[in-house]
Coordinates of C-alpha atoms in Angstrom, one line a residue:
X913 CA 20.2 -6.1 2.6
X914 CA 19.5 -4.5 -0.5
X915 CA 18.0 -1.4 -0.5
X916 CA 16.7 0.2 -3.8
X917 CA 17.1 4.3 -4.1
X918 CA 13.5 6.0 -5.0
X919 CA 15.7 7.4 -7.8
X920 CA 16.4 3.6 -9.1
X921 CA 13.0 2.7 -8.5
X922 CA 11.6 5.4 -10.7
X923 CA 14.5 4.9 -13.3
X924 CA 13.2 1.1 -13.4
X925 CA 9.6 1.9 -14.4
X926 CA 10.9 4.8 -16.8
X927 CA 13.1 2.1 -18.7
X928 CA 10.4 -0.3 -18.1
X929 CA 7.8 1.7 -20.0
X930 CA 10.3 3.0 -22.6
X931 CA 11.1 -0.6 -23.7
X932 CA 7.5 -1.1 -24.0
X933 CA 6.7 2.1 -26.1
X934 CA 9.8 1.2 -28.0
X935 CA 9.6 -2.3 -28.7
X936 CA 5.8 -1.9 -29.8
X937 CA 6.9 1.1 -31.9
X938 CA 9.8 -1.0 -33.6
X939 CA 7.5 -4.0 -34.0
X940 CA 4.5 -2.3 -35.7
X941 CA 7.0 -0.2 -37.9
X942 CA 8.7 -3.9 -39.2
X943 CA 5.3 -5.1 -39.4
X944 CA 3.9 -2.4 -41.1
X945 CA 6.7 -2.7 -43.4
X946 CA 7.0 -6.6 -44.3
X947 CA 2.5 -6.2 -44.8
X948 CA 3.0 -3.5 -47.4
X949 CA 6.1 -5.4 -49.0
X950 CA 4.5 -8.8 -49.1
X951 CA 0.9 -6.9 -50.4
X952 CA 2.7 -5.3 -52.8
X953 CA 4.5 -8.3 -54.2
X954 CA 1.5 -10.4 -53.7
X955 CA -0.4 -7.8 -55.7
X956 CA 2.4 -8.1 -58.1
X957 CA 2.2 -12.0 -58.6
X958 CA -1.2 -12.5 -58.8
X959 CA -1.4 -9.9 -61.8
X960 CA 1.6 -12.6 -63.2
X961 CA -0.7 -15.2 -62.6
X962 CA -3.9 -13.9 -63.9
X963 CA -1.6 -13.4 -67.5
X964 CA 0.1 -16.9 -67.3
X965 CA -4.1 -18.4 -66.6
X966 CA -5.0 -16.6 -69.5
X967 CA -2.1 -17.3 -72.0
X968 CA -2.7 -21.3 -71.1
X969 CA -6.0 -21.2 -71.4
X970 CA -5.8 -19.6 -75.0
X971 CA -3.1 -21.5 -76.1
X972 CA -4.5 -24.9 -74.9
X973 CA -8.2 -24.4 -76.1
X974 CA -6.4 -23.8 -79.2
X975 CA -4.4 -27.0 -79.0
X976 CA -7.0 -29.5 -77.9
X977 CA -9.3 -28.1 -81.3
X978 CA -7.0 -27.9 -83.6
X979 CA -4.7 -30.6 -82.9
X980 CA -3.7 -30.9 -86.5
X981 CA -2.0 -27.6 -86.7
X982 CA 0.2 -28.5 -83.2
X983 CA 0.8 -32.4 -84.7
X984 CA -1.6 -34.0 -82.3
X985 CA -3.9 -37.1 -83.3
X986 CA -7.7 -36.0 -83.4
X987 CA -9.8 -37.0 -79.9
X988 CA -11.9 -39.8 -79.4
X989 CA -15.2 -38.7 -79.2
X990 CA -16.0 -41.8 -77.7
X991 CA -14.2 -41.4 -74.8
X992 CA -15.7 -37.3 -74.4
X993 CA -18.4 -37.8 -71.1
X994 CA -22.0 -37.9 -72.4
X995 CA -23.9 -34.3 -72.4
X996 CA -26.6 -36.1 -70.8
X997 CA -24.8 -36.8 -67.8
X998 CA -21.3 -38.9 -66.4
X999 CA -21.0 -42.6 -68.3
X1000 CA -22.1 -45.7 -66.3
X1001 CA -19.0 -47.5 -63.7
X1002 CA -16.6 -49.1 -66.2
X1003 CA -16.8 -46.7 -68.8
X1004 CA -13.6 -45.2 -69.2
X1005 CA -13.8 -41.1 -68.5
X1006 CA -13.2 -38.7 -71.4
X1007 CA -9.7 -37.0 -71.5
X1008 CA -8.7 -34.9 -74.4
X1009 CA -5.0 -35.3 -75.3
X1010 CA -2.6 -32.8 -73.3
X1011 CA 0.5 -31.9 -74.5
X1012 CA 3.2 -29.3 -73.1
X1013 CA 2.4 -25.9 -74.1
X1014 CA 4.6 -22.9 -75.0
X1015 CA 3.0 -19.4 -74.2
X1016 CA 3.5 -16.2 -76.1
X1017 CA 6.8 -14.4 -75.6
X1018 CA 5.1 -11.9 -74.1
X1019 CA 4.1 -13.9 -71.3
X1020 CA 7.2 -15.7 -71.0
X1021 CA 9.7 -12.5 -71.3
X1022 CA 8.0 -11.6 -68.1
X1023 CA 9.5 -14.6 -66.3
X1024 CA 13.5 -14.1 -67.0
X1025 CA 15.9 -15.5 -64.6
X1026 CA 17.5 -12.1 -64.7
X1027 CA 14.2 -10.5 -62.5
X1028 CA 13.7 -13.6 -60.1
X1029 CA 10.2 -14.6 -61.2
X1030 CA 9.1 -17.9 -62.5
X1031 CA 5.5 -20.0 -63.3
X1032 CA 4.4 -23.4 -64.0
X1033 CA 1.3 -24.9 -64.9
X1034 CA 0.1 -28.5 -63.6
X1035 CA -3.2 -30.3 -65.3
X1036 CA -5.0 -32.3 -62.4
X1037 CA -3.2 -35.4 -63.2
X1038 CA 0.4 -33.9 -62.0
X1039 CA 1.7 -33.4 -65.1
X1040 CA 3.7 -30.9 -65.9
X1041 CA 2.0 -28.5 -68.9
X1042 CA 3.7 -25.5 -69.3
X1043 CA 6.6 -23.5 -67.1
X1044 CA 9.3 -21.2 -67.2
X1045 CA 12.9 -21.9 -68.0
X1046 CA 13.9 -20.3 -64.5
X1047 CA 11.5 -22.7 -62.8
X1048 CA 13.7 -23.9 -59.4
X1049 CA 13.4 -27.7 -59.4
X1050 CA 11.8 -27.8 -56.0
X1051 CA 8.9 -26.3 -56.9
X1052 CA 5.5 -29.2 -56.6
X1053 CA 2.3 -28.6 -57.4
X1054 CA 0.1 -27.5 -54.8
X1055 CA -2.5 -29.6 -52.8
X1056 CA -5.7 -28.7 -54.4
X1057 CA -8.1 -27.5 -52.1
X1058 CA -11.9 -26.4 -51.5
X1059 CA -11.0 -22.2 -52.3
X1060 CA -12.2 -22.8 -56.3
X1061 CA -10.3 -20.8 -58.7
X1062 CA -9.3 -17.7 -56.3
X1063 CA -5.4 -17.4 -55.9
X1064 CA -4.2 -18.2 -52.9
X1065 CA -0.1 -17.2 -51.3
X1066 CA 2.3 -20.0 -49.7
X1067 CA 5.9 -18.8 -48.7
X1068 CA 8.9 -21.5 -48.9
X1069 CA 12.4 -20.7 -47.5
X1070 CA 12.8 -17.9 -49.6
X1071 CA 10.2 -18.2 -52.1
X1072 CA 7.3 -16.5 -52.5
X1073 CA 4.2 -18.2 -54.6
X1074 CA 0.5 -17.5 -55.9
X1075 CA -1.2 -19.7 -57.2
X1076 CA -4.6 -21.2 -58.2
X1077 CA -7.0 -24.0 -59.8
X1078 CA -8.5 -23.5 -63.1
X1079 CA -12.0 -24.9 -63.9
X1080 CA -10.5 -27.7 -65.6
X1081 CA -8.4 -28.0 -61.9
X1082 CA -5.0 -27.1 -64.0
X1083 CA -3.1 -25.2 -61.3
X1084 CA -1.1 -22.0 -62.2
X1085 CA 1.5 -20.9 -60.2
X1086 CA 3.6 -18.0 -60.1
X1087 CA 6.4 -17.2 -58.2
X1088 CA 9.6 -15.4 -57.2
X1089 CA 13.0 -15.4 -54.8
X1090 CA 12.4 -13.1 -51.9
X1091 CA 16.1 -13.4 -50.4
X1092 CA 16.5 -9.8 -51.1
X1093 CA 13.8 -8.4 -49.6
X1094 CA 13.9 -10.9 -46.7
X1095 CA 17.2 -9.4 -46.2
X1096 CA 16.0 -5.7 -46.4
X1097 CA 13.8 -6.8 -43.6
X1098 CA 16.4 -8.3 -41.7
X1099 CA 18.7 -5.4 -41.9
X1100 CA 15.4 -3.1 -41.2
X1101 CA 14.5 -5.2 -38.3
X1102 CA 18.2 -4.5 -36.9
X1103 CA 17.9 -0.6 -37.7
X1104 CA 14.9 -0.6 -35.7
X1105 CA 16.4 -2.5 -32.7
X1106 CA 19.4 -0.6 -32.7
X1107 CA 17.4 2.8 -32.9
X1108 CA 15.0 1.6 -30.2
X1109 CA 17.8 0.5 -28.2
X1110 CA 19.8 4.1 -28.6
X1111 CA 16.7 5.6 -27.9
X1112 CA 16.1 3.5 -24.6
X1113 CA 19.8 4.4 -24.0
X1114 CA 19.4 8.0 -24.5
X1115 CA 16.1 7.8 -22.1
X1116 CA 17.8 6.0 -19.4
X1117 CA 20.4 8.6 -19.5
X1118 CA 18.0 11.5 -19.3
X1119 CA 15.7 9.7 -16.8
X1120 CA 18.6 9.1 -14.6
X1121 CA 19.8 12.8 -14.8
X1122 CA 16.4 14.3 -14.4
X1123 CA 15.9 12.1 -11.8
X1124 CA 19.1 13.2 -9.7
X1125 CA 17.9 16.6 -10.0
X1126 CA 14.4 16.3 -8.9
X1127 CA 15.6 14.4 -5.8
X1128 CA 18.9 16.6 -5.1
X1129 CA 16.5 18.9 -3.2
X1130 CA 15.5 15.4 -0.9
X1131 CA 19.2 15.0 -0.5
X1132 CA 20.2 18.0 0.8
X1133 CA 16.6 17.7 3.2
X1134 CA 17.9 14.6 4.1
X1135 CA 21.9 16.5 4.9
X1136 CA 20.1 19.2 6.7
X1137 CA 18.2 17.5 9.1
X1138 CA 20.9 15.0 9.6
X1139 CA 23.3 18.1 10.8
X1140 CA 20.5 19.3 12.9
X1141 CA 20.6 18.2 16.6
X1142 CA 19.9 19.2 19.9
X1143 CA 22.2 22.3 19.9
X1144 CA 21.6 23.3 16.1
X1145 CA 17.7 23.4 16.3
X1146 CA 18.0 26.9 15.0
X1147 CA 19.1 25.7 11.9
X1148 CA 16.4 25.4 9.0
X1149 CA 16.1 24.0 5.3
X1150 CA 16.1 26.2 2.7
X1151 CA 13.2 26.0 0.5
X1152 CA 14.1 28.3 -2.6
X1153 CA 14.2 27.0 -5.7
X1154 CA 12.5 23.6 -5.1
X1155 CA 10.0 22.3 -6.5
X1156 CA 6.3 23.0 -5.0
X1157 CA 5.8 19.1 -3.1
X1158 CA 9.6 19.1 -1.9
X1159 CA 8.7 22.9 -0.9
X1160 CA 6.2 22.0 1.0
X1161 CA 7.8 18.9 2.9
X1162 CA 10.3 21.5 4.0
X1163 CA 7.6 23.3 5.3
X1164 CA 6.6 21.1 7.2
X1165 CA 9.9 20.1 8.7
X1166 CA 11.0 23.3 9.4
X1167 CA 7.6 23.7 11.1
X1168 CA 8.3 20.7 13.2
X1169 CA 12.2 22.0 14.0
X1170 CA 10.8 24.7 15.0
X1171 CA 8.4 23.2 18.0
X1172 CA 11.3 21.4 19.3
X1173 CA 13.5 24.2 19.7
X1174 CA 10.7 25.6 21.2
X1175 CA 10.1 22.9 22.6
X1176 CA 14.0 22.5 23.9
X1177 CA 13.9 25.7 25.5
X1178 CA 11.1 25.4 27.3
X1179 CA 12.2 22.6 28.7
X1180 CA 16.0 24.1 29.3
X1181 CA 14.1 27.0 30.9
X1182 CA 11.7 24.9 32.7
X1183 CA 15.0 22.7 34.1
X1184 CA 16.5 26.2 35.2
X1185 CA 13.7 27.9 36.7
X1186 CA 12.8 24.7 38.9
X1187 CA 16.3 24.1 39.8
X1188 CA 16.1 28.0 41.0
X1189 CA 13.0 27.6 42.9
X1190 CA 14.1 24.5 44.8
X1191 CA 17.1 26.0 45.9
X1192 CA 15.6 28.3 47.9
X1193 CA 13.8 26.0 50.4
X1194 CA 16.9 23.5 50.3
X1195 CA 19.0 26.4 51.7
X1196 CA 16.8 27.4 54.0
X1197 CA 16.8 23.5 55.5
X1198 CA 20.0 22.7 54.8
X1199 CA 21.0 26.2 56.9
X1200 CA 19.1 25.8 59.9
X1201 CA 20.4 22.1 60.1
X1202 CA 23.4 23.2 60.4
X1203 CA 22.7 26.2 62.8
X1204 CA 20.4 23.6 65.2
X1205 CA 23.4 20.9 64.8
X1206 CA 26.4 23.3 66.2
X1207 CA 25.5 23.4 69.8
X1208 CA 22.8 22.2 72.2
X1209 CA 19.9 24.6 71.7
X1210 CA 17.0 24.2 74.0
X1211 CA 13.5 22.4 72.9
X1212 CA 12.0 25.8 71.9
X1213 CA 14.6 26.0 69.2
X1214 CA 14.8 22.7 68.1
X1215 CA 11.0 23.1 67.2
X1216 CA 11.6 26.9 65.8
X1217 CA 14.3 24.9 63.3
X1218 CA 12.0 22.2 62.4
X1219 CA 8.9 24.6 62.1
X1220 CA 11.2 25.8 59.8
X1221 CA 12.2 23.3 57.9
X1222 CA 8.8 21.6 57.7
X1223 CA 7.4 24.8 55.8
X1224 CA 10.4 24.7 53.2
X1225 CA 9.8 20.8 53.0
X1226 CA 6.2 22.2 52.1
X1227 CA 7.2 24.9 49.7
X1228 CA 8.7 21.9 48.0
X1229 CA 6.5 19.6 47.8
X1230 CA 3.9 22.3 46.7
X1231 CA 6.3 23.2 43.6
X1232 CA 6.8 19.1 43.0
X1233 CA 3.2 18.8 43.0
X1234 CA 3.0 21.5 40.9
X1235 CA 5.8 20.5 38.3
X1236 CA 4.4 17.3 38.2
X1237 CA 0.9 18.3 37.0
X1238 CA 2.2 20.4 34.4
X1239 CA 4.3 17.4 32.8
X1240 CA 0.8 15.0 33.0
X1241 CA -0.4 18.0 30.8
X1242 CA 2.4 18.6 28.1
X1243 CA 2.3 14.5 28.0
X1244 CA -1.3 14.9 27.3
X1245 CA -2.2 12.0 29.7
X1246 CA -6.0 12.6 31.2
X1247 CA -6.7 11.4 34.6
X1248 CA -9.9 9.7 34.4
X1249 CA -13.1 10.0 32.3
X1250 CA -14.6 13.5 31.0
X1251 CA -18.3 14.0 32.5
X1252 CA -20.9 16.4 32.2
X1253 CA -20.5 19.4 34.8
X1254 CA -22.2 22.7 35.0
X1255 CA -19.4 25.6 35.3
X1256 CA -21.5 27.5 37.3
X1257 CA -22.0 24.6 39.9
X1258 CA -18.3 24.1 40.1
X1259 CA -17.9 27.9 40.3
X1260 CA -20.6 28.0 43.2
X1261 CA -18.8 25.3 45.4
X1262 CA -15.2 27.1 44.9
X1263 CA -16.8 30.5 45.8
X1264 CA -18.5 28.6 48.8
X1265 CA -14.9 27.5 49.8
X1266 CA -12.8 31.0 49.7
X1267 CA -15.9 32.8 51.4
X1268 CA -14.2 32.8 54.7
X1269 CA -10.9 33.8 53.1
X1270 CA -13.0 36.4 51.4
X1271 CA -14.8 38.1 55.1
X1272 CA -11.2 37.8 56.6
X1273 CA -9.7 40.2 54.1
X1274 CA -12.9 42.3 53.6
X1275 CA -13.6 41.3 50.3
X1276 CA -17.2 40.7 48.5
X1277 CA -17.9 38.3 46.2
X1278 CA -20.4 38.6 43.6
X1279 CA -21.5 35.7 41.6
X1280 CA -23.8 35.8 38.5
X1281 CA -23.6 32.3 38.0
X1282 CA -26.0 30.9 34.7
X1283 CA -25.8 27.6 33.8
X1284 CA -22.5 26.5 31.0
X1285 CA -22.4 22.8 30.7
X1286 CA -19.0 21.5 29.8
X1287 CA -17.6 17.5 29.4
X1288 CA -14.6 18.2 31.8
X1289 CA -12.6 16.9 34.1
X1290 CA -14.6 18.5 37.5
X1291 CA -11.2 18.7 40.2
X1292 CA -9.5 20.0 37.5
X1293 CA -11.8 23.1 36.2
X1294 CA -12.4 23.1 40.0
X1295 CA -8.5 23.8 40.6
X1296 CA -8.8 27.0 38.1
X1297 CA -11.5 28.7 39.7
X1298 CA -10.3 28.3 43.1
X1299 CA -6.3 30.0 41.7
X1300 CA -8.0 32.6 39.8
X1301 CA -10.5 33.5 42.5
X1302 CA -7.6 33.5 45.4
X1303 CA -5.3 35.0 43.1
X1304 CA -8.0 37.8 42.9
X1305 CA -8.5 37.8 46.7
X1306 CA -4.8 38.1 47.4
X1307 CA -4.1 40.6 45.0
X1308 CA -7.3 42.8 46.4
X1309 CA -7.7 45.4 48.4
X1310 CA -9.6 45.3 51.9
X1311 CA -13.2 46.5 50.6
X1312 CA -12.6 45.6 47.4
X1313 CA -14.6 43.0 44.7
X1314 CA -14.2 39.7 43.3
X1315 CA -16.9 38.8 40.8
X1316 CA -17.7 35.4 39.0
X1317 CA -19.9 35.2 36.2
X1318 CA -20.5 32.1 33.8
X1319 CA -22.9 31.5 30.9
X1320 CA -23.4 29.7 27.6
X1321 CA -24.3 31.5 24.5
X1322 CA -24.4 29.9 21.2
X1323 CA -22.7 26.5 21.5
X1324 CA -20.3 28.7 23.9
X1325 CA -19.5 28.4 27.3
X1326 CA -17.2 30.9 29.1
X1327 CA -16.7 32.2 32.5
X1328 CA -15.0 35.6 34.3
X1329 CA -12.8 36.0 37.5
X1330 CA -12.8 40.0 38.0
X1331 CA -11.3 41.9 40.7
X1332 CA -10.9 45.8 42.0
X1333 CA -7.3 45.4 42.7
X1334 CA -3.9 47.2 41.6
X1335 CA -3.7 45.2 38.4
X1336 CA -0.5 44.1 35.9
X1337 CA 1.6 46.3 34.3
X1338 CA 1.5 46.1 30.2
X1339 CA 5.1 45.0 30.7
X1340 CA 4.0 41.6 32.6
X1341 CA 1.0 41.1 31.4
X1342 CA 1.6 38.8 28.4
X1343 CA 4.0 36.9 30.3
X1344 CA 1.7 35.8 33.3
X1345 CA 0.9 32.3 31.7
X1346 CA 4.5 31.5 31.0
X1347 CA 5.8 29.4 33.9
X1348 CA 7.7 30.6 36.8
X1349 CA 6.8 34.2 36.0
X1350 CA 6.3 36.2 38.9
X1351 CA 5.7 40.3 38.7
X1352 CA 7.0 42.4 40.8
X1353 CA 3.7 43.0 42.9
X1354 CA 3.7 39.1 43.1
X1355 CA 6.9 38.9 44.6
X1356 CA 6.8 41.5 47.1
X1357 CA 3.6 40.2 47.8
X1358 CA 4.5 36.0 49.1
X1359 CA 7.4 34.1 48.7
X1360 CA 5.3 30.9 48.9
X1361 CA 3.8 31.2 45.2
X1362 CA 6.4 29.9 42.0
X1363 CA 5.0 31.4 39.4
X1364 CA 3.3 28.0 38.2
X1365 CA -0.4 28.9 39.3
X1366 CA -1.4 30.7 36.2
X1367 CA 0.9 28.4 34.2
X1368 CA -1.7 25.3 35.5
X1369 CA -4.5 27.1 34.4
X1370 CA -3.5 27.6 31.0
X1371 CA -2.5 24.3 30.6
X1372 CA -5.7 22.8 32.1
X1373 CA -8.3 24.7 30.1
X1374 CA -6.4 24.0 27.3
X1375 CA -6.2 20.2 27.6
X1376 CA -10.4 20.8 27.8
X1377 CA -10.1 22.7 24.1
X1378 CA -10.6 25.6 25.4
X1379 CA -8.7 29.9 26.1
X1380 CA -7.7 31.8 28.4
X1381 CA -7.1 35.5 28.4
X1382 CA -5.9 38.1 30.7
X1383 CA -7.2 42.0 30.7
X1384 CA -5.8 44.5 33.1
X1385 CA -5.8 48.3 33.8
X1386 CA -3.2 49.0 35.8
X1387 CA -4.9 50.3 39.5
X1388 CA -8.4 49.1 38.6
X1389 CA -8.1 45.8 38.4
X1390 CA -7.8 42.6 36.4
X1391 CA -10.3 39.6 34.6
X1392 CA -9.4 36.4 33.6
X1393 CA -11.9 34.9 30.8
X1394 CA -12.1 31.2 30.1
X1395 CA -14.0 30.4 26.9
X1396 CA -14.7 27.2 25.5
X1397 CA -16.0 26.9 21.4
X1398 CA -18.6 24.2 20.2
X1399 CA -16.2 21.1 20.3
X1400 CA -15.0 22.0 23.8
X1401 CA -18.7 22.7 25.0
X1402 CA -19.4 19.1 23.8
X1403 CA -16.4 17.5 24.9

């Protein structure tokens, strides 16, 4: 299948155009041309015309009164039409005698056959009155017609006429060959094609080039993102030297190779981290299966071995549980229906939860809880509080604090988890949110937690539209804000 190039396309339209401009430019030059050529020779021949009317007249007025002097008999008055009006049916109409007539050589000089111009002059009956001697025979008398004495043009073949009818309906006409200007046209005509077509030629040419360089910067878009793959994300499009549109699309592309190598590593990371964090418990089960399955080992044992096992199992299922989540979010797939909650209600019934947690460790909460509506998902916003708020309890000291606050404040809605306890290190603290990352405290502290806990939260109060930040002094304590702008208050 066929598949035109945008450089053909706009090559197509170009030449399309250009013929237009060039063909009406040609045609209006040629007619422009033959108008002022045919007004000029019309101009010319009824000037002719107007000296041939007046010779004839003059010459035969003078004839038809003085007949004597040209050898003519003298009319019959008889037969001249009453003064009084036309003569009753049957009486025959008045006709002075006509006779050929020869017009002054100044008139006639002007008619050579050297300079191509000729005349002839018809009374009404057809006959033939005066003409000149390089009269072509197939000249005819014209058809009278309603336009009284103005002069009026015909063309025939190659012939060019004016004529017109006298008050006595004699017709004049004047006339010359036109084969050589005809041909001037002709060859004019052809200059103009050829030109036009040259210049159509030369504009093709141009367009085409022009063209190739305007979309040479697509080209080598289209070459770099064909070499960039999976391995060769780091590679970008250079955007020097292109033009401001094409500059842009780069932009954009590089913009979007950019989020998938970022993208790409994440994942590669994510793929290693959880590979490392599953190993753990599978080596714990896979090694006491094979210490219980050695010997016989009494009932006490057995149940120490699958005690054992059954918290790795747990451990696992925890961080599948956990991965899983986390992939619903990057998919950007919502469980259920958005409603209206109050933060401070959902804070209340998480705070209600880890109270016990909270007596056993010897730590307060305090909770100044003002109302924060939010469209959210409730078990969701519900799973943040209750991390932050037993990350803050773990990470606490007996006798220590935990304090919860939420409020709404100008289309805002935020909340704060605080604690009293050792705090994060500057070195770890903008890492906390990335996933898997434990600090050292963490670490020393549980081997149950993967490092995904903070990495949830993030993900889930973003998905609502809305921030999380850390703030930590290192042996005083930490606070985790969530904040939530106008479109996330609303939903």
């Amino acid at each position: 299948m066929f598949r035109p190039s945008i450089r053909f396309r706009l090559l197509l339209w170009f030449g399309f155009l250009l013929a237009l401009l060039v063909a009406g430019f040609g045609t209006t030059a040629y007619q422009l041309q033959k108008s002022a050529m045919m007004e000029e020779l019309d101009a010319e021949l009824a000037k002719r015309a107007d000296l041939v009317g007046v010779a004839f007249r003059n010459t035969d007025i003078e004839k038809r009164f003085r007949p004597h002097e040209h050898g003519l008999p003298p009319p019959d008055f008889r037969d001249r039409p009453h003064p009084m009006g036309p003569p009753p049916d049957g009486f025959p109409r008045a006709r002075l005698p006509r006779a050929p007539v020869a017009l002054p050589a100044s008139v006639t000089n002007l008619f050579a056959a050297s300079n191509g111009f000729f005349f002839a002059v018809w009374e009404e009956g057809g006959t033939r009155l005066a003409q000149s001697a390089a009269l072509p025979e197939s000249v005819e008398r014209p058809k009278p017609s309603d336009a009284g004495t103005a002069i009026r043009h015909r063309t025939r073949g190659t012939w060019r006429e004016a004529y017109h009818f006298t008050e006595m309906r004699d017709c004049v006409l004047v006339g010359c060959d036109i084969a050589a200007d005809l041909a001037r046209l002709r060859n004019l005509g052809w200059g103009l094609a050829g030109a036009g077509g040259l210049v159509l030629l030369l504009g093709l040419g141009g367009g085409w080039f022009f063209a190739g360089l305007a979309l040479r910067s697509v080209r080598h878009i289209g070459a770099t993102a064909q070499r960039i793959s999976e391995d060769r994300l780091s590679e970008r499009i250079p955007t020097a030297g292109m033009d401001r549109e094409l500059g842009q699309l780069a932009d954009v592309l590089n913009a979007t190779f950019a989020r998938l190598d970022a993208a790409f590593a994440r994942q590669r990371q994510f793929t290693a981290d959880a590979a490392h964090e599953l190993r753990t418990p599978l080596a714990v089960i896979i090694s006491d299966a094979q210490t219980a399955l050695r010997r016989e080992r009494g009932a006490e044992e057995y149940r120490d071995t699958i005690r054992s096992c059954e918290e790795a199992a747990q451990q696992m299922r925890r961080l599948s549980d956990s991965l899983l989540e986390l992939a619903r979010m990057d998919a950007g797939r919502e469980q259920g229906q958005r409603t209206e909650a109050d933060l401070a209600a959902i804070a209340a019934d998480c705070i209600a939860q880890l109270r016990p947690l909270a007596r056993e460790r010897d730590i307060q909460i305090e909770a100044d809880l003002k109302p924060a509506p939010l469209a959210c998902h409730r078990d969701q916003i519900a799973r943040v509080f209750l991390n932050l708020i037993g990350n803050a309890l773990e990470y606490n000291h007996p006798g220590g604090q935990v304090r919860v606050t939420t409020g709404a404040q100008d289309g805002h809605v935020a909340a704060v988890v605080a604690d009293t306890g050792d705090g994060i290190s500057p070195e770890d603290l903008p890492h906390i949110f990335d996933r898997f990352y434990r600090t050292s405290q963490a670490r020393s502290r549980s081997a149950e937690h993967a490092g995904l806990g903070l990495a949830i939260c993030k993900a889930i109060v973003e998905a609502h539209g809305g921030r999380i930040e850390a703030a930590s002094t290192p042996g005083k304590g930490t606070a985790i804000t969530l904040g939530w702008p106008s479109a996330g208050a609303r939903g």
